[in-house]
PDB file of C-alpha atoms in Angstrom:
ATOM      1  CA  LEU A   1     -19.908   2.147   5.002  1.00 59.00           C
ATOM      2  CA  LEU A   2     -19.408   3.917   8.346  1.00 64.00           C
ATOM      3  CA  SER A   3     -22.419   6.204   8.007  1.00 70.00           C
ATOM      4  CA  CYS A   4     -24.740   3.309   7.214  1.00 79.00           C
ATOM      5  CA  ARG A   5     -23.622   1.322  10.246  1.00 83.00           C
ATOM      6  CA  LEU A   6     -23.578   4.260  12.634  1.00 87.00           C
ATOM      7  CA  TYR A   7     -26.802   5.965  11.638  1.00 86.00           C
ATOM      8  CA  CYS A   8     -28.993   3.200  10.218  1.00 90.00           C
ATOM      9  CA  GLU A   9     -28.471   0.233  12.520  1.00 90.00           C
ATOM     10  CA  GLU A  10     -30.070  -0.135  15.941  1.00 89.00           C
ATOM     11  CA  ALA A  11     -28.097   1.545  18.744  1.00 88.00           C
ATOM     12  CA  LYS A  12     -26.932  -1.732  20.305  1.00 89.00           C
ATOM     13  CA  ASP A  13     -26.611  -3.725  17.089  1.00 90.00           C
ATOM     14  CA  PRO A  14     -23.271  -5.616  16.930  1.00 90.00           C
ATOM     15  CA  LYS A  15     -22.519  -4.067  13.521  1.00 88.00           C
ATOM     16  CA  ARG A  16     -22.855  -0.554  14.929  1.00 91.00           C
ATOM     17  CA  ARG A  17     -20.965  -1.370  18.132  1.00 92.00           C
ATOM     18  CA  SER A  18     -18.131  -3.046  16.212  1.00 89.00           C
ATOM     19  CA  CYS A  19     -17.821   0.054  14.025  1.00 90.00           C
ATOM     20  CA  GLN A  20     -17.550   2.255  17.116  1.00 91.00           C
ATOM     21  CA  THR A  21     -14.910  -0.097  18.536  1.00 90.00           C
ATOM     22  CA  VAL A  22     -12.783   0.173  15.389  1.00 89.00           C
ATOM     23  CA  LEU A  23     -13.062   3.981  15.381  1.00 91.00           C
ATOM     24  CA  ALA A  24     -12.094   4.117  19.070  1.00 90.00           C
ATOM     25  CA  GLU A  25      -9.081   1.849  18.513  1.00 89.00           C
ATOM     26  CA  ALA A  26      -7.973   3.849  15.472  1.00 91.00           C
ATOM     27  CA  LEU A  27      -8.220   7.133  17.378  1.00 92.00           C
ATOM     28  CA  ASP A  28      -6.223   5.730  20.284  1.00 89.00           C
ATOM     29  CA  ILE A  29      -3.419   4.525  17.996  1.00 91.00           C
ATOM     30  CA  VAL A  30      -3.292   7.768  15.994  1.00 93.00           C
ATOM     31  CA  VAL A  31      -3.136   9.938  19.144  1.00 92.00           C
ATOM     32  CA  ARG A  32      -0.357   7.848  20.688  1.00 91.00           C
ATOM     33  CA  SER A  33       1.547   7.860  17.371  1.00 93.00           C
ATOM     34  CA  PHE A  34       1.792  11.651  17.047  1.00 94.00           C
ATOM     35  CA  ALA A  35       2.128  12.326  20.795  1.00 93.00           C
ATOM     36  CA  PRO A  36       5.976  12.501  20.701  1.00 94.00           C
ATOM     37  CA  ILE A  37       5.942  15.269  18.063  1.00 96.00           C
ATOM     38  CA  LEU A  38       2.660  17.021  18.953  1.00 96.00           C
ATOM     39  CA  PRO A  39       2.443  16.495  22.705  1.00 94.00           C
ATOM     40  CA  HIS A  40       0.025  19.296  23.564  1.00 95.00           C
ATOM     41  CA  LEU A  41      -2.440  18.374  20.809  1.00 96.00           C
ATOM     42  CA  ALA A  42      -2.237  14.673  21.705  1.00 93.00           C
ATOM     43  CA  GLU A  43      -2.874  15.406  25.387  1.00 92.00           C
ATOM     44  CA  GLU A  44      -5.845  17.634  24.601  1.00 92.00           C
ATOM     45  CA  VAL A  45      -7.413  15.006  22.350  1.00 92.00           C
ATOM     46  CA  PHE A  46      -6.739  12.302  24.929  1.00 90.00           C
ATOM     47  CA  GLN A  47      -8.418  14.271  27.715  1.00 88.00           C
ATOM     48  CA  TYR A  48     -11.568  14.770  25.641  1.00 88.00           C
ATOM     49  CA  ILE A  49     -12.047  11.097  24.718  1.00 87.00           C
ATOM     50  CA  PRO A  50     -15.470  10.411  26.295  1.00 84.00           C
ATOM     51  CA  TYR A  51     -15.006   6.678  26.849  1.00 79.00           C
ATOM     52  CA  LYS A  52     -11.526   6.890  28.407  1.00 68.00           C
ATOM     53  CA  LYS A  53     -11.438   5.093  31.785  1.00 62.00           C
ATOM     54  CA  ASP A  54      -8.528   6.990  33.309  1.00 63.00           C
ATOM     55  CA  SER A  55      -7.199  10.537  33.278  1.00 65.00           C
ATOM     56  CA  GLU A  56      -3.470   9.940  33.749  1.00 78.00           C
ATOM     57  CA  GLY A  57      -2.646  11.428  30.377  1.00 83.00           C
ATOM     58  CA  VAL A  58      -1.432  10.021  27.092  1.00 85.00           C
ATOM     59  CA  PHE A  59       2.211   9.878  28.272  1.00 86.00           C
ATOM     60  CA  ARG A  60       1.419   7.893  31.423  1.00 83.00           C
ATOM     61  CA  THR A  61      -0.649   5.146  29.856  1.00 81.00           C
ATOM     62  CA  GLY A  62       2.029   3.476  27.763  1.00 82.00           C
ATOM     63  CA  TRP A  63       2.826   3.106  24.096  1.00 84.00           C
ATOM     64  CA  ILE A  64       0.634   1.541  21.387  1.00 83.00           C
ATOM     65  CA  ASN A  65      -0.520  -1.902  22.433  1.00 79.00           C
ATOM     66  CA  ALA A  66      -2.812  -3.309  19.754  1.00 76.00           C
ATOM     67  CA  SER A  67      -4.560  -6.531  20.698  1.00 77.00           C
ATOM     68  CA  SER A  68      -3.640  -9.707  18.822  1.00 78.00           C
ATOM     69  CA  ALA A  69      -7.394 -10.302  18.427  1.00 74.00           C
ATOM     70  CA  TRP A  70      -7.342  -7.835  15.538  1.00 76.00           C
ATOM     71  CA  LYS A  71      -5.136 -10.166  13.487  1.00 77.00           C
ATOM     72  CA  LYS A  72      -7.551 -12.725  12.094  1.00 78.00           C
ATOM     73  CA  PRO A  73      -6.130 -15.051   9.395  1.00 77.00           C
ATOM     74  CA  GLY A  74      -7.613 -14.329   6.007  1.00 83.00           C
ATOM     75  CA  ILE A  75      -9.550 -11.184   6.913  1.00 87.00           C
ATOM     76  CA  GLU A  76      -7.052  -8.831   5.241  1.00 87.00           C
ATOM     77  CA  GLU A  77      -7.134 -10.894   2.052  1.00 89.00           C
ATOM     78  CA  ALA A  78     -10.944 -11.019   2.157  1.00 92.00           C
ATOM     79  CA  ILE A  79     -11.193  -7.234   2.402  1.00 93.00           C
ATOM     80  CA  GLU A  80      -8.582  -6.670  -0.307  1.00 93.00           C
ATOM     81  CA  GLY A  81     -10.351  -9.139  -2.602  1.00 94.00           C
ATOM     82  CA  ALA A  82     -13.701  -7.453  -2.019  1.00 96.00           C
ATOM     83  CA  CYS A  83     -12.151  -4.037  -2.697  1.00 96.00           C
ATOM     84  CA  ALA A  84     -10.710  -5.327  -5.995  1.00 95.00           C
ATOM     85  CA  MET A  85     -14.185  -6.479  -7.033  1.00 96.00           C
ATOM     86  CA  ARG A  86     -15.657  -3.163  -5.905  1.00 96.00           C
ATOM     87  CA  ASP A  87     -13.189  -1.323  -8.141  1.00 95.00           C
ATOM     88  CA  SER A  88     -14.322  -3.508 -11.068  1.00 95.00           C
ATOM     89  CA  PHE A  89     -17.953  -2.730 -10.258  1.00 96.00           C
ATOM     90  CA  LEU A  90     -17.456   1.035  -9.898  1.00 95.00           C
ATOM     91  CA  GLY A  91     -15.411   1.124 -13.088  1.00 94.00           C
ATOM     92  CA  SER A  92     -18.215  -0.567 -14.991  1.00 93.00           C
ATOM     93  CA  ILE A  93     -20.836   2.072 -14.085  1.00 92.00           C
ATOM     94  CA  SER A  94     -18.711   5.085 -15.060  1.00 86.00           C
ATOM     95  CA  GLY A  95     -19.208   7.348 -12.039  1.00 82.00           C
ATOM     96  CA  LYS A  96     -22.934   6.688 -11.645  1.00 93.00           C
ATOM     97  CA  ASN A  97     -24.586   6.284  -8.247  1.00 94.00           C
ATOM     98  CA  ALA A  98     -23.561   2.829  -7.034  1.00 94.00           C
ATOM     99  CA  LEU A  99     -26.672   2.592  -4.845  1.00 94.00           C
ATOM    100  CA  GLU A 100     -28.832   2.485  -7.964  1.00 95.00           C
ATOM    101  CA  TYR A 101     -27.326  -0.889  -8.840  1.00 95.00           C
ATOM    102  CA  GLU A 102     -27.238  -4.444  -7.642  1.00 95.00           C
ATOM    103  CA  VAL A 103     -24.041  -6.460  -8.033  1.00 96.00           C
ATOM    104  CA  ILE A 104     -23.639 -10.100  -8.949  1.00 96.00           C
ATOM    105  CA  ILE A 105     -20.265 -11.609  -8.074  1.00 97.00           C
ATOM    106  CA  VAL A 106     -19.407 -14.969  -9.596  1.00 97.00           C
ATOM    107  CA  ILE A 107     -16.456 -16.932  -8.202  1.00 96.00           C
ATOM    108  CA  GLU A 108     -15.676 -20.584  -8.812  1.00 91.00           C
ATOM    109  CA  PRO A 109     -15.559 -22.730  -5.634  1.00 92.00           C
ATOM    110  CA  GLY A 110     -12.237 -22.253  -3.916  1.00 91.00           C
ATOM    111  CA  LEU A 111     -10.376 -20.134  -1.392  1.00 91.00           C
ATOM    112  CA  LEU A 112     -11.531 -16.767  -2.748  1.00 93.00           C
ATOM    113  CA  PHE A 113     -15.162 -17.857  -2.656  1.00 95.00           C
ATOM    114  CA  GLU A 114     -14.725 -19.007   0.951  1.00 94.00           C
ATOM    115  CA  LEU A 115     -13.210 -15.648   1.899  1.00 93.00           C
ATOM    116  CA  MET A 116     -16.169 -13.819   0.345  1.00 96.00           C
ATOM    117  CA  GLU A 117     -18.569 -16.129   2.185  1.00 96.00           C
ATOM    118  CA  ALA A 118     -16.983 -14.896   5.414  1.00 93.00           C
ATOM    119  CA  LEU A 119     -18.220 -11.426   4.439  1.00 95.00           C
ATOM    120  CA  GLN A 120     -21.627 -12.595   3.215  1.00 96.00           C
ATOM    121  CA  ALA A 121     -23.118 -15.869   4.387  1.00 95.00           C
ATOM    122  CA  GLU A 122     -26.360 -15.404   2.423  1.00 96.00           C
ATOM    123  CA  GLU A 123     -26.520 -15.733  -1.343  1.00 96.00           C
ATOM    124  CA  THR A 124     -28.134 -12.295  -1.674  1.00 96.00           C
ATOM    125  CA  SER A 125     -27.959  -9.496   0.880  1.00 95.00           C
ATOM    126  CA  SER A 126     -28.360  -5.749   1.218  1.00 93.00           C
ATOM    127  CA  VAL A 127     -26.878  -5.564   4.729  1.00 91.00           C
ATOM    128  CA  SER A 128     -23.811  -7.845   4.602  1.00 93.00           C
ATOM    129  CA  GLN A 129     -20.234  -6.683   5.037  1.00 92.00           C
ATOM    130  CA  LEU A 130     -19.579  -7.595   1.406  1.00 95.00           C
ATOM    131  CA  ASN A 131     -22.439  -5.407   0.201  1.00 95.00           C
ATOM    132  CA  GLU A 132     -21.231  -2.520   2.365  1.00 93.00           C
ATOM    133  CA  ILE A 133     -17.804  -2.769   0.765  1.00 95.00           C
ATOM    134  CA  MET A 134     -19.302  -2.978  -2.731  1.00 96.00           C
ATOM    135  CA  MET A 135     -21.305   0.222  -1.964  1.00 94.00           C
ATOM    136  CA  ALA A 136     -24.289  -1.153  -3.889  1.00 95.00           C
ATOM    137  CA  SER A 137     -27.881  -1.597  -2.738  1.00 95.00           C
ATOM    138  CA  GLN A 138     -27.698  -5.375  -3.038  1.00 96.00           C
ATOM    139  CA  THR A 139     -25.003  -7.989  -3.646  1.00 97.00           C
ATOM    140  CA  THR A 140     -25.409 -11.568  -4.823  1.00 97.00           C
ATOM    141  CA  LEU A 141     -22.578 -14.071  -4.418  1.00 97.00           C
ATOM    142  CA  LEU A 142     -22.671 -17.089  -6.751  1.00 96.00           C
ATOM    143  CA  SER A 143     -20.384 -19.898  -7.869  1.00 94.00           C
ATOM    144  CA  GLU A 144     -21.636 -19.790 -11.483  1.00 93.00           C
ATOM    145  CA  LEU A 145     -23.332 -17.352 -13.820  1.00 91.00           C
ATOM    146  CA  PRO A 146     -27.125 -17.170 -13.458  1.00 87.00           C
ATOM    147  CA  LYS A 147     -28.967 -18.951 -16.260  1.00 86.00           C
ATOM    148  CA  GLU A 148     -31.030 -15.830 -16.969  1.00 84.00           C
ATOM    149  CA  THR A 149     -27.930 -13.698 -17.659  1.00 83.00           C
ATOM    150  CA  PRO A 150     -28.543 -11.934 -20.997  1.00 79.00           C
ATOM    151  CA  SER A 151     -26.040 -12.548 -23.759  1.00 77.00           C
ATOM    152  CA  ASP A 152     -25.205  -8.833 -23.987  1.00 76.00           C
ATOM    153  CA  ALA A 153     -24.628  -8.410 -20.238  1.00 82.00           C
ATOM    154  CA  ASN A 154     -21.571  -6.346 -19.299  1.00 86.00           C
ATOM    155  CA  ILE A 155     -19.458  -8.936 -17.457  1.00 92.00           C
ATOM    156  CA  ILE A 156     -16.278  -7.583 -15.902  1.00 94.00           C
ATOM    157  CA  LYS A 157     -13.599 -10.218 -15.412  1.00 94.00           C
ATOM    158  CA  GLY A 158     -10.710 -10.035 -12.989  1.00 94.00           C
ATOM    159  CA  THR A 159      -8.215 -12.036 -10.959  1.00 93.00           C
ATOM    160  CA  PHE A 160      -7.020 -11.804  -7.378  1.00 93.00           C
ATOM    161  CA  LEU A 161      -3.914 -13.350  -5.836  1.00 90.00           C
ATOM    162  CA  ILE A 162      -4.425 -14.762  -2.347  1.00 87.00           C
ATOM    163  CA  ASN A 163      -1.295 -15.006  -0.200  1.00 82.00           C
ATOM    164  CA  LEU A 164      -1.735 -16.539   3.244  1.00 76.00           C
ATOM    165  CA  GLU A 165       0.561 -17.790   5.985  1.00 68.00           C
ATOM    166  CA  GLY A 166       3.559 -15.887   4.656  1.00 68.00           C
ATOM    167  CA  GLY A 167       3.281 -17.418   1.213  1.00 64.00           C
ATOM    168  CA  ASP A 168       2.661 -21.015   2.300  1.00 74.00           C
ATOM    169  CA  ILE A 169      -0.856 -20.751   0.870  1.00 78.00           C
ATOM    170  CA  CYS A 170      -0.930 -19.034  -2.502  1.00 82.00           C
ATOM    171  CA  GLU A 171      -3.808 -19.154  -4.967  1.00 86.00           C
ATOM    172  CA  GLN A 172      -4.808 -16.977  -7.897  1.00 89.00           C
ATOM    173  CA  SER A 173      -8.547 -16.928  -8.427  1.00 91.00           C
ATOM    174  CA  SER A 174     -10.683 -15.408 -11.146  1.00 94.00           C
ATOM    175  CA  TYR A 175     -13.982 -13.619 -10.636  1.00 96.00           C
ATOM    176  CA  LYS A 176     -16.756 -12.026 -12.665  1.00 96.00           C
ATOM    177  CA  VAL A 177     -18.735  -8.929 -11.708  1.00 96.00           C
ATOM    178  CA  ILE A 178     -22.080  -7.986 -13.220  1.00 95.00           C
ATOM    179  CA  ALA A 179     -23.769  -4.666 -12.408  1.00 94.00           C
ATOM    180  CA  ARG A 180     -27.387  -4.090 -13.281  1.00 92.00           C
ATOM    181  CA  PRO A 181     -29.886  -1.379 -12.315  1.00 93.00           C
ATOM    182  CA  ILE A 182     -31.882  -2.383  -9.270  1.00 93.00           C
ATOM    183  CA  ALA A 183     -35.655  -2.555  -9.617  1.00 92.00           C
ATOM    184  CA  LYS A 184     -36.585  -1.460  -6.103  1.00 94.00           C
ATOM    185  CA  ALA A 185     -37.394   1.993  -4.691  1.00 96.00           C
ATOM    186  CA  LYS A 186     -35.178   4.222  -2.537  1.00 95.00           C
ATOM    187  CA  CYS A 187     -35.700   3.769   1.199  1.00 95.00           C
ATOM    188  CA  PRO A 188     -36.483   7.188   2.748  1.00 94.00           C
ATOM    189  CA  ARG A 189     -34.401   6.292   5.822  1.00 92.00           C
ATOM    190  CA  CYS A 190     -31.175   4.571   4.683  1.00 91.00           C
ATOM    191  CA  ARG A 191     -31.292   5.861   1.070  1.00 91.00           C
ATOM    192  CA  ARG A 192     -30.604   2.428  -0.394  1.00 93.00           C
ATOM    193  CA  TYR A 193     -32.801   1.069  -3.155  1.00 95.00           C
ATOM    194  CA  THR A 194     -34.204  -1.757  -1.069  1.00 94.00           C
ATOM    195  CA  SER A 195     -37.793  -0.672  -0.464  1.00 95.00           C
ATOM    196  CA  GLU A 196     -40.998  -1.680  -2.172  1.00 94.00           C
ATOM    197  CA  SER A 197     -42.174   1.954  -2.138  1.00 94.00           C
ATOM    198  CA  SER A 198     -40.395   5.309  -1.942  1.00 92.00           C
ATOM    199  CA  SER A 199     -42.729   6.295   0.908  1.00 93.00           C
ATOM    200  CA  THR A 200     -42.065   3.194   3.018  1.00 94.00           C
ATOM    201  CA  PRO A 201     -38.799   2.227   4.771  1.00 95.00           C
ATOM    202  CA  CYS A 202     -37.089  -0.956   3.661  1.00 94.00           C
ATOM    203  CA  PRO A 203     -37.463  -4.183   5.702  1.00 92.00           C
ATOM    204  CA  ARG A 204     -34.172  -3.598   7.568  1.00 91.00           C
ATOM    205  CA  CYS A 205     -35.155  -0.067   8.576  1.00 93.00           C
ATOM    206  CA  LEU A 206     -38.656  -1.136   9.571  1.00 93.00           C
ATOM    207  CA  GLN A 207     -37.120  -3.731  11.868  1.00 91.00           C
ATOM    208  CA  VAL A 208     -34.761  -1.171  13.442  1.00 92.00           C
ATOM    209  CA  LEU A 209     -37.578   1.342  13.945  1.00 91.00           C
ATOM    210  CA  ALA A 210     -39.798  -1.311  15.505  1.00 90.00           C
ATOM    211  CA  ALA A 211     -37.007  -2.357  17.878  1.00 85.00           C
ATOM    212  CA  GLY A 212     -36.497   1.292  18.862  1.00 74.00           C
ATOM    213  CA  LYS A 213     -40.152   1.727  19.711  1.00 69.00           C
ATOM    214  CA  GLY A 214     -40.158  -1.471  21.729  1.00 53.00           C
ATOM    215  CA  SER A 215     -37.257  -0.311  23.895  1.00 53.00           C
ATOM    216  CA  THR A 216     -38.857   3.025  24.810  1.00 45.00           C
TER     217      THR A 216
END
């Protein structure tokens, strides 16, 4: 997930920048957390942070002060729900390379479906947050099983309990996960199976490379 965003997206792409922001925030919190018991190590790490705006030292800049902007209603439940579906998907392919598969997630209309839509607005995507969590090459989000689903398809069923607003909103939703080998070729740049040819980058990578050439 991190490597794809950091190394495959365009340098100024919001996905890449947001990933860097999360890593920076996590490092800041971790350093301040162990500073009282490992002061010399914390100070050394703090002094080498390249984006730090001041040099007063870790003990002169205050305690942990996480922004309330990080607490978005429903985002924790969305990630946990997606991770539960990912576990179902990975369990169904028995240790095989997840990138060699596409995932179909079927959820009846309701709160869980809306949470997954927050992670993937398109029906099918290879670059959405939901697909990154699933670790597949492509993810499709549907409200009912596709008509062309074969009768012998391996359909993994599961449930997820959504608990919002301290228990005021509680809903248990069911989902189905179908994993099937993807028919596309491996992209030589991002290593996902999203290319029409093994010698040609996928559409996303072609767009990033073109944008890089245009900015030089």
